[in-house]
Coordinates of C-alpha atoms and ligand atoms in Angstrom, one line a residue:
M1 CA 102.4 171.5 34.4
S2 CA 100.8 169.9 37.4
R3 CA 103.5 170.1 40.0
T4 CA 102.0 170.4 43.5
Y5 CA 103.2 171.6 46.9
N6 CA 104.9 168.5 48.1
F7 CA 105.0 168.0 51.9
A8 CA 106.7 164.6 51.8
A9 CA 109.2 163.7 54.5
G10 CA 111.8 162.4 52.2
P11 CA 112.5 162.0 49.4
A12 CA 111.1 165.5 49.5
A13 CA 110.5 168.6 47.5
L14 CA 113.5 170.1 45.7
P15 CA 113.9 173.7 44.5
E16 CA 112.2 174.0 41.1
S17 CA 115.1 176.0 39.7
V18 CA 117.5 173.1 40.7
L19 CA 115.3 170.6 38.8
R20 CA 115.2 172.9 35.8
T21 CA 119.0 173.3 35.7
A22 CA 119.4 169.5 36.0
Q23 CA 116.8 169.2 33.2
S24 CA 118.6 171.6 30.9
E25 CA 122.0 169.9 31.6
M26 CA 120.7 166.4 31.3
L27 CA 122.1 165.6 27.9
E28 CA 125.2 167.7 28.0
W29 CA 126.8 168.9 31.2
G30 CA 129.5 171.7 31.2
K31 CA 132.1 171.0 28.6
A32 CA 131.8 167.2 28.9
H33 CA 129.6 166.6 25.8
A34 CA 127.8 164.0 27.8
S35 CA 125.6 163.8 30.8
V36 CA 127.2 164.2 34.2
M37 CA 125.9 160.6 34.8
E38 CA 128.0 159.3 31.9
I39 CA 131.5 160.6 32.7
S40 CA 134.2 159.1 34.9
H41 CA 134.3 160.1 38.5
R42 CA 138.1 160.2 38.2
G43 CA 138.1 162.5 35.2
K44 CA 139.1 166.2 35.7
D45 CA 135.5 167.5 35.0
F46 CA 133.9 165.5 37.8
I47 CA 136.8 166.1 40.2
A48 CA 136.3 169.8 39.6
L49 CA 132.6 169.4 40.4
A50 CA 133.4 167.4 43.6
H51 CA 135.8 170.1 44.8
E52 CA 133.4 172.9 44.0
S53 CA 130.5 171.3 45.8
E54 CA 132.6 170.7 48.8
A55 CA 133.9 174.2 48.8
D56 CA 130.3 175.6 48.6
L57 CA 129.2 173.3 51.4
R58 CA 132.1 174.5 53.5
K59 CA 131.2 178.1 52.9
L60 CA 127.5 177.7 53.7
L61 CA 128.1 175.8 56.9
Q62 CA 131.4 177.6 57.7
I63 CA 133.1 174.2 58.3
P64 CA 136.4 174.6 60.1
Q65 CA 139.6 173.4 58.4
N66 CA 140.1 170.5 60.8
Y67 CA 137.0 168.8 59.5
K68 CA 136.8 166.5 56.5
V69 CA 133.7 166.4 54.3
L70 CA 132.7 163.0 52.9
F71 CA 130.2 162.2 50.2
L72 CA 129.1 158.7 50.9
Q73 CA 126.4 156.1 50.2
G74 CA 124.2 153.7 52.1
G75 CA 121.7 156.1 53.5
A76 CA 121.8 157.4 57.0
T77 CA 120.7 153.9 58.2
Q78 CA 124.0 152.3 57.1
H79 CA 125.9 154.9 59.1
F80 CA 123.9 154.0 62.2
A81 CA 126.0 150.8 62.1
Q82 CA 129.1 152.2 60.5
I83 CA 129.6 155.0 63.1
P84 CA 130.1 152.7 66.1
M85 CA 132.2 150.4 63.9
N86 CA 134.6 153.2 63.3
F87 CA 134.4 155.4 66.4
A88 CA 133.4 153.2 69.3
V89 CA 136.1 150.5 69.3
G90 CA 136.6 149.1 72.8
K91 CA 134.3 151.7 74.3
S92 CA 130.6 152.1 74.9
A93 CA 128.6 154.8 73.2
D94 CA 125.9 157.0 74.7
Y95 CA 122.6 157.6 72.9
I96 CA 120.0 160.3 73.4
V97 CA 116.7 159.0 72.1
T98 CA 114.0 161.6 71.3
G99 CA 112.2 159.8 68.6
A100 CA 112.0 156.9 66.2
W101 CA 115.3 157.6 64.4
G102 CA 117.4 158.0 67.5
E103 CA 115.9 154.7 68.7
K104 CA 116.8 153.0 65.4
A105 CA 120.3 154.4 65.5
C106 CA 120.8 153.0 68.9
K107 CA 119.4 149.6 67.9
E108 CA 121.7 149.4 64.9
A109 CA 124.7 150.2 67.0
K110 CA 124.0 147.4 69.5
P111 CA 125.4 144.5 67.5
V112 CA 128.6 146.5 67.1
T113 CA 129.3 148.0 70.5
N114 CA 127.9 148.5 74.0
V115 CA 125.4 151.2 74.0
Q116 CA 123.8 153.1 76.8
I117 CA 120.6 155.2 76.5
A118 CA 121.7 158.3 78.5
A119 CA 118.3 160.0 78.0
S120 CA 115.0 159.1 76.4
S121 CA 111.7 160.8 76.0
E122 CA 109.8 157.6 75.2
S123 CA 107.7 158.0 78.3
T124 CA 106.1 161.1 76.8
N125 CA 105.6 159.3 73.4
F126 CA 108.5 161.4 72.1
T127 CA 106.8 164.7 72.5
T128 CA 109.5 166.3 74.6
I129 CA 113.3 166.6 75.0
P130 CA 114.6 165.5 78.3
E131 CA 116.2 168.3 80.3
R132 CA 120.0 168.3 79.7
S133 CA 120.6 168.1 83.5
T134 CA 118.8 164.7 83.6
W135 CA 121.1 163.0 81.0
K136 CA 123.2 160.2 82.5
L137 CA 126.3 160.7 80.4
D138 CA 129.3 158.5 80.7
P139 CA 132.5 160.7 80.7
N140 CA 134.4 157.7 79.1
A141 CA 131.9 157.1 76.3
A142 CA 133.2 156.9 72.8
Y143 CA 130.7 159.5 71.7
V144 CA 127.2 160.9 72.4
H145 CA 124.8 160.3 69.6
Y146 CA 121.6 162.3 69.1
T147 CA 119.1 163.3 66.5
P148 CA 118.8 167.1 66.3
N149 CA 115.5 166.7 64.3
E150 CA 113.2 163.7 64.6
T151 CA 111.5 163.5 61.3
I152 CA 108.6 161.2 62.4
H153 CA 107.8 162.7 65.8
G154 CA 108.4 166.3 64.8
V155 CA 110.8 167.1 67.7
E156 CA 113.8 169.4 67.2
F157 CA 116.6 170.6 69.5
Q158 CA 116.8 174.4 69.4
Y159 CA 120.3 174.2 71.0
I160 CA 123.4 172.2 70.6
P161 CA 123.8 170.1 73.8
D162 CA 127.0 170.5 75.8
V163 CA 128.5 167.1 76.4
G164 CA 132.0 168.1 77.6
D165 CA 135.0 166.5 75.9
V166 CA 133.1 163.5 74.6
P167 CA 132.6 163.9 70.8
L168 CA 129.0 164.8 69.8
V169 CA 127.6 162.8 66.9
A170 CA 124.5 164.1 65.2
D171 CA 122.2 162.5 62.7
M172 CA 121.2 165.8 60.9
S173 CA 119.3 164.1 58.1
S174 CA 116.2 166.2 58.4
N175 CA 117.4 169.6 59.5
I176 CA 120.9 170.1 58.0
M177 CA 121.1 173.3 55.9
S178 CA 117.9 174.6 57.5
R179 CA 119.8 177.0 59.8
P180 CA 123.4 178.1 60.5
I181 CA 125.2 175.7 62.9
D182 CA 128.5 175.9 64.8
V183 CA 130.2 172.8 63.3
S184 CA 133.1 173.1 65.8
K185 CA 130.7 171.8 68.6
F186 CA 130.4 168.4 66.8
G187 CA 132.6 165.4 66.4
V188 CA 130.6 164.0 63.5
I189 CA 127.6 165.4 61.6
Y190 CA 125.9 163.1 59.0
A191 CA 122.8 163.4 56.9
G192 CA 121.0 161.5 54.2
A193 CA 120.6 163.9 51.3
Q194 CA 116.9 163.3 50.4
K195 CA 115.5 166.2 52.4
N196 CA 117.5 169.4 52.3
I197 CA 120.5 168.3 50.2
G198 CA 119.1 166.6 47.1
A199 CA 118.5 163.0 46.0
S200 CA 118.5 159.8 48.0
G201 CA 121.5 157.6 47.8
L202 CA 123.9 160.2 49.0
V203 CA 125.1 160.8 52.6
V204 CA 127.1 163.9 53.6
M205 CA 129.4 163.4 56.6
I206 CA 131.4 166.1 58.3
V207 CA 133.9 164.6 60.6
R208 CA 136.6 166.1 62.9
E209 CA 139.9 164.9 61.6
D210 CA 141.4 163.7 64.9
L211 CA 138.5 161.2 65.2
L212 CA 139.6 159.4 62.0
A213 CA 142.6 158.1 63.9
R214 CA 140.1 155.8 65.8
C215 CA 138.9 154.0 62.6
P216 CA 140.1 150.4 63.0
K217 CA 142.4 148.9 60.3
D218 CA 140.8 145.5 60.6
I219 CA 137.4 146.4 59.2
P220 CA 136.7 146.2 55.4
K221 CA 138.1 149.3 53.7
I222 CA 134.8 150.3 52.2
F223 CA 133.4 150.8 55.8
N224 CA 136.4 152.7 57.0
Y225 CA 135.9 156.5 57.1
A226 CA 139.6 157.2 57.4
E227 CA 140.1 155.3 54.1
Q228 CA 137.2 157.2 52.5
A229 CA 138.7 160.5 53.7
A230 CA 142.2 159.6 52.4
N231 CA 140.6 158.7 49.0
D232 CA 138.4 161.8 48.7
S233 CA 135.2 159.7 49.1
M234 CA 136.2 157.8 46.0
L235 CA 137.3 154.4 47.3
N236 CA 134.8 153.1 44.8
T237 CA 132.4 154.8 42.3
P238 CA 130.5 157.4 44.2
N239 CA 126.9 158.5 43.6
T240 CA 127.9 161.0 40.9
F241 CA 124.5 162.2 40.0
G242 CA 123.6 162.7 43.6
W243 CA 126.8 164.6 44.2
Y244 CA 126.1 166.8 41.2
L245 CA 122.5 167.5 42.4
A246 CA 123.8 168.4 45.9
G247 CA 126.2 170.9 44.3
L248 CA 123.2 172.5 42.5
V249 CA 121.3 172.7 45.8
F250 CA 124.3 174.4 47.5
K251 CA 124.5 177.0 44.7
W252 CA 120.7 177.6 45.2
L253 CA 121.2 178.1 48.9
E254 CA 124.0 180.6 48.3
A255 CA 121.8 182.5 45.7
E256 CA 119.0 182.6 48.3
G257 CA 121.2 184.4 50.7
G258 CA 122.8 181.5 52.7
L259 CA 121.6 179.7 55.8
A260 CA 120.9 182.8 57.9
Q261 CA 118.3 183.8 55.3
I262 CA 117.0 180.3 54.9
E263 CA 116.6 180.1 58.7
K264 CA 114.5 183.3 58.8
R265 CA 112.2 181.8 56.1
N266 CA 111.9 178.5 58.0
I267 CA 111.0 180.3 61.2
A268 CA 108.3 182.2 59.4
K269 CA 106.9 179.1 57.8
A270 CA 106.8 177.1 61.0
D271 CA 105.3 180.0 62.9
L272 CA 102.5 180.3 60.4
L273 CA 101.6 176.6 60.5
Y274 CA 101.9 176.1 64.3
G275 CA 100.2 179.4 64.9
Y276 CA 97.2 178.3 62.9
I277 CA 97.1 174.8 64.4
D278 CA 97.2 176.1 68.0
S279 CA 94.5 178.7 67.3
S280 CA 92.2 176.4 65.3
G281 CA 90.5 174.5 68.1
F282 CA 90.3 171.7 65.5
Y283 CA 93.9 170.5 64.7
K284 CA 96.4 169.5 67.4
N285 CA 100.2 169.1 67.5
P286 CA 101.2 167.1 70.5
V287 CA 104.8 168.3 70.8
E288 CA 105.9 170.5 73.7
K289 CA 106.3 174.0 72.2
S290 CA 110.1 174.4 72.9
A291 CA 110.8 171.1 71.2
R292 CA 108.7 171.6 68.0
S293 CA 110.4 171.0 64.7
R294 CA 110.6 173.7 62.1
M295 CA 110.9 171.0 59.4
N296 CA 108.3 168.3 60.2
V297 CA 104.9 169.3 61.6
P298 CA 102.7 166.4 62.7
F299 CA 99.1 167.2 63.5
T300 CA 95.9 165.3 64.2
L301 CA 92.3 166.0 63.4
P302 CA 89.6 165.8 66.0
N303 CA 88.4 162.4 64.7
E304 CA 90.3 159.7 62.7
V305 CA 87.4 159.3 60.4
L306 CA 88.2 162.7 59.0
D307 CA 91.7 161.6 58.0
A308 CA 90.7 160.0 54.7
P309 CA 88.6 162.9 53.4
F310 CA 91.3 165.4 54.5
L311 CA 93.9 163.5 52.4
K312 CA 91.6 163.2 49.4
E313 CA 90.6 166.8 49.4
S314 CA 94.1 168.1 50.1
E315 CA 95.4 166.2 47.2
A316 CA 92.6 167.6 45.0
A317 CA 93.7 171.1 46.2
G318 CA 97.3 170.5 45.0
L319 CA 98.8 169.6 48.4
M320 CA 100.6 166.4 48.3
A321 CA 101.9 163.7 50.8
L322 CA 100.3 165.0 54.0
K323 CA 99.7 161.5 55.5
G324 CA 101.4 161.1 58.8
H325 CA 103.8 158.3 59.6
R326 CA 102.1 155.1 60.7
A327 CA 104.0 155.3 64.1
V328 CA 102.1 158.5 65.1
G329 CA 99.1 158.6 62.8
G330 CA 97.3 161.8 61.7
M331 CA 99.0 164.1 59.3
R332 CA 102.5 165.5 58.8
A333 CA 103.6 168.5 56.8
S334 CA 107.3 168.4 56.1
I335 CA 108.3 172.0 55.2
Y336 CA 111.9 171.7 54.2
N337 CA 113.9 174.5 52.6
A338 CA 112.4 174.0 49.1
I339 CA 108.8 174.6 50.3
P340 CA 108.1 178.3 49.9
I341 CA 106.0 180.3 52.4
E342 CA 103.3 180.4 49.7
G343 CA 103.1 176.6 50.0
V344 CA 102.5 176.8 53.8
Q345 CA 100.0 179.5 53.3
A346 CA 98.1 177.3 50.8
L347 CA 98.1 174.5 53.3
V348 CA 96.8 176.7 56.1
N349 CA 94.1 178.1 53.8
F350 CA 93.1 174.5 52.9
M351 CA 93.1 173.5 56.6
K352 CA 90.8 176.4 57.5
D353 CA 88.4 175.5 54.7
F354 CA 88.4 171.9 55.7
A355 CA 87.8 172.7 59.4
K356 CA 84.7 174.8 58.7
P357 CA 82.1 172.2 57.6
N358 CA 83.7 169.5 59.8
G359 CA 84.1 171.5 63.0
Ligands
PMP1 N1 117.6 159.6 60.2 C1 116.6 160.5 60.1 C2 116.5 161.7 61.0 C3 115.7 160.3 59.0 O1 114.7 161.2 58.8 C4 115.8 159.2 58.1 C5 114.9 159.0 57.0 N2 113.7 159.6 57.0 C6 116.9 158.3 58.4 C7 117.7 158.6 59.4 C8 117.1 157.1 57.5 O2 117.6 157.5 56.3 P1 117.9 156.6 55.1 O3 116.5 156.1 54.6 O4 118.6 157.4 54.1 O5 118.7 155.4 55.6

């Protein structure tokens, strides 16, 4: 075995026990006498799997009854466009932009509807979250869209913003399942699966039922969330393997003690890494402390010429995918749910060793 600690931003590390279960069930799943990839999504076995994974997700996130859960495709990016198509008909939408993904969501909505940037932290290079009191919200907006965790810039909201009666829409791709959340505060939550849920190619959406009445009848059915809800996310063939894998991850989360327990671990992991970075006098994280992400930790070295040796040596030490996103440079450690504290400790130990001769 040569599996390493994988700090990739997504697709990202999965719990090893989940991969082992998938491996052991690869040829024959349950009573199906076939792989889960080889059976009909409309057969009773798969329908049972679909129901069970939804029930497990509902339990983990304590999703209220008046919310639908959808298992969709297209990546979060497709839903940047599809969300305004469904929910912003005849109205403009407000966007809070605290990083590259919020910016992209806003850009993708523009061909579909009028958008207004109600707040942005671009002027600080996305290292802060604008004070809630400075947001210029339109009380008649169709919704307020924000990105609770910005994967590239490493900026995370530590609170759910109050936006009054306007539905709050959250791209939770990179921090869903990392902590308990009060779903009732949201109109729509959506997330690509390839960080804390499973494999890419699956998007989980949690949508308040009353909002589905807004979905226009004159868009293609396949883009219509109300149609997807009415058809249990099976308007066409869903990503069956991705759905199965998500179900395994939900079982793993339950076995680990649920989201309150996972949150404790994530806090300990983030504290360990930021604590070292801040005390090192060598590495730097540019994000304002109150806005730092528990999931994605970007950091720079004192001199860019050290980046290449850092990456080479870290890989040799069994620490993978630490290269930062090209938009911000430097390094980034993504420490999602599947990264154990031992992995973060191994990273910190390596960072200390690297800093010594280079400091
Ligand atoms: N939103 C966020 C917060 C992301 O981190 C990503 C991917 N890294 C996306 C959206 C885009 O997801 P996808 O590639 O699944 O479209």
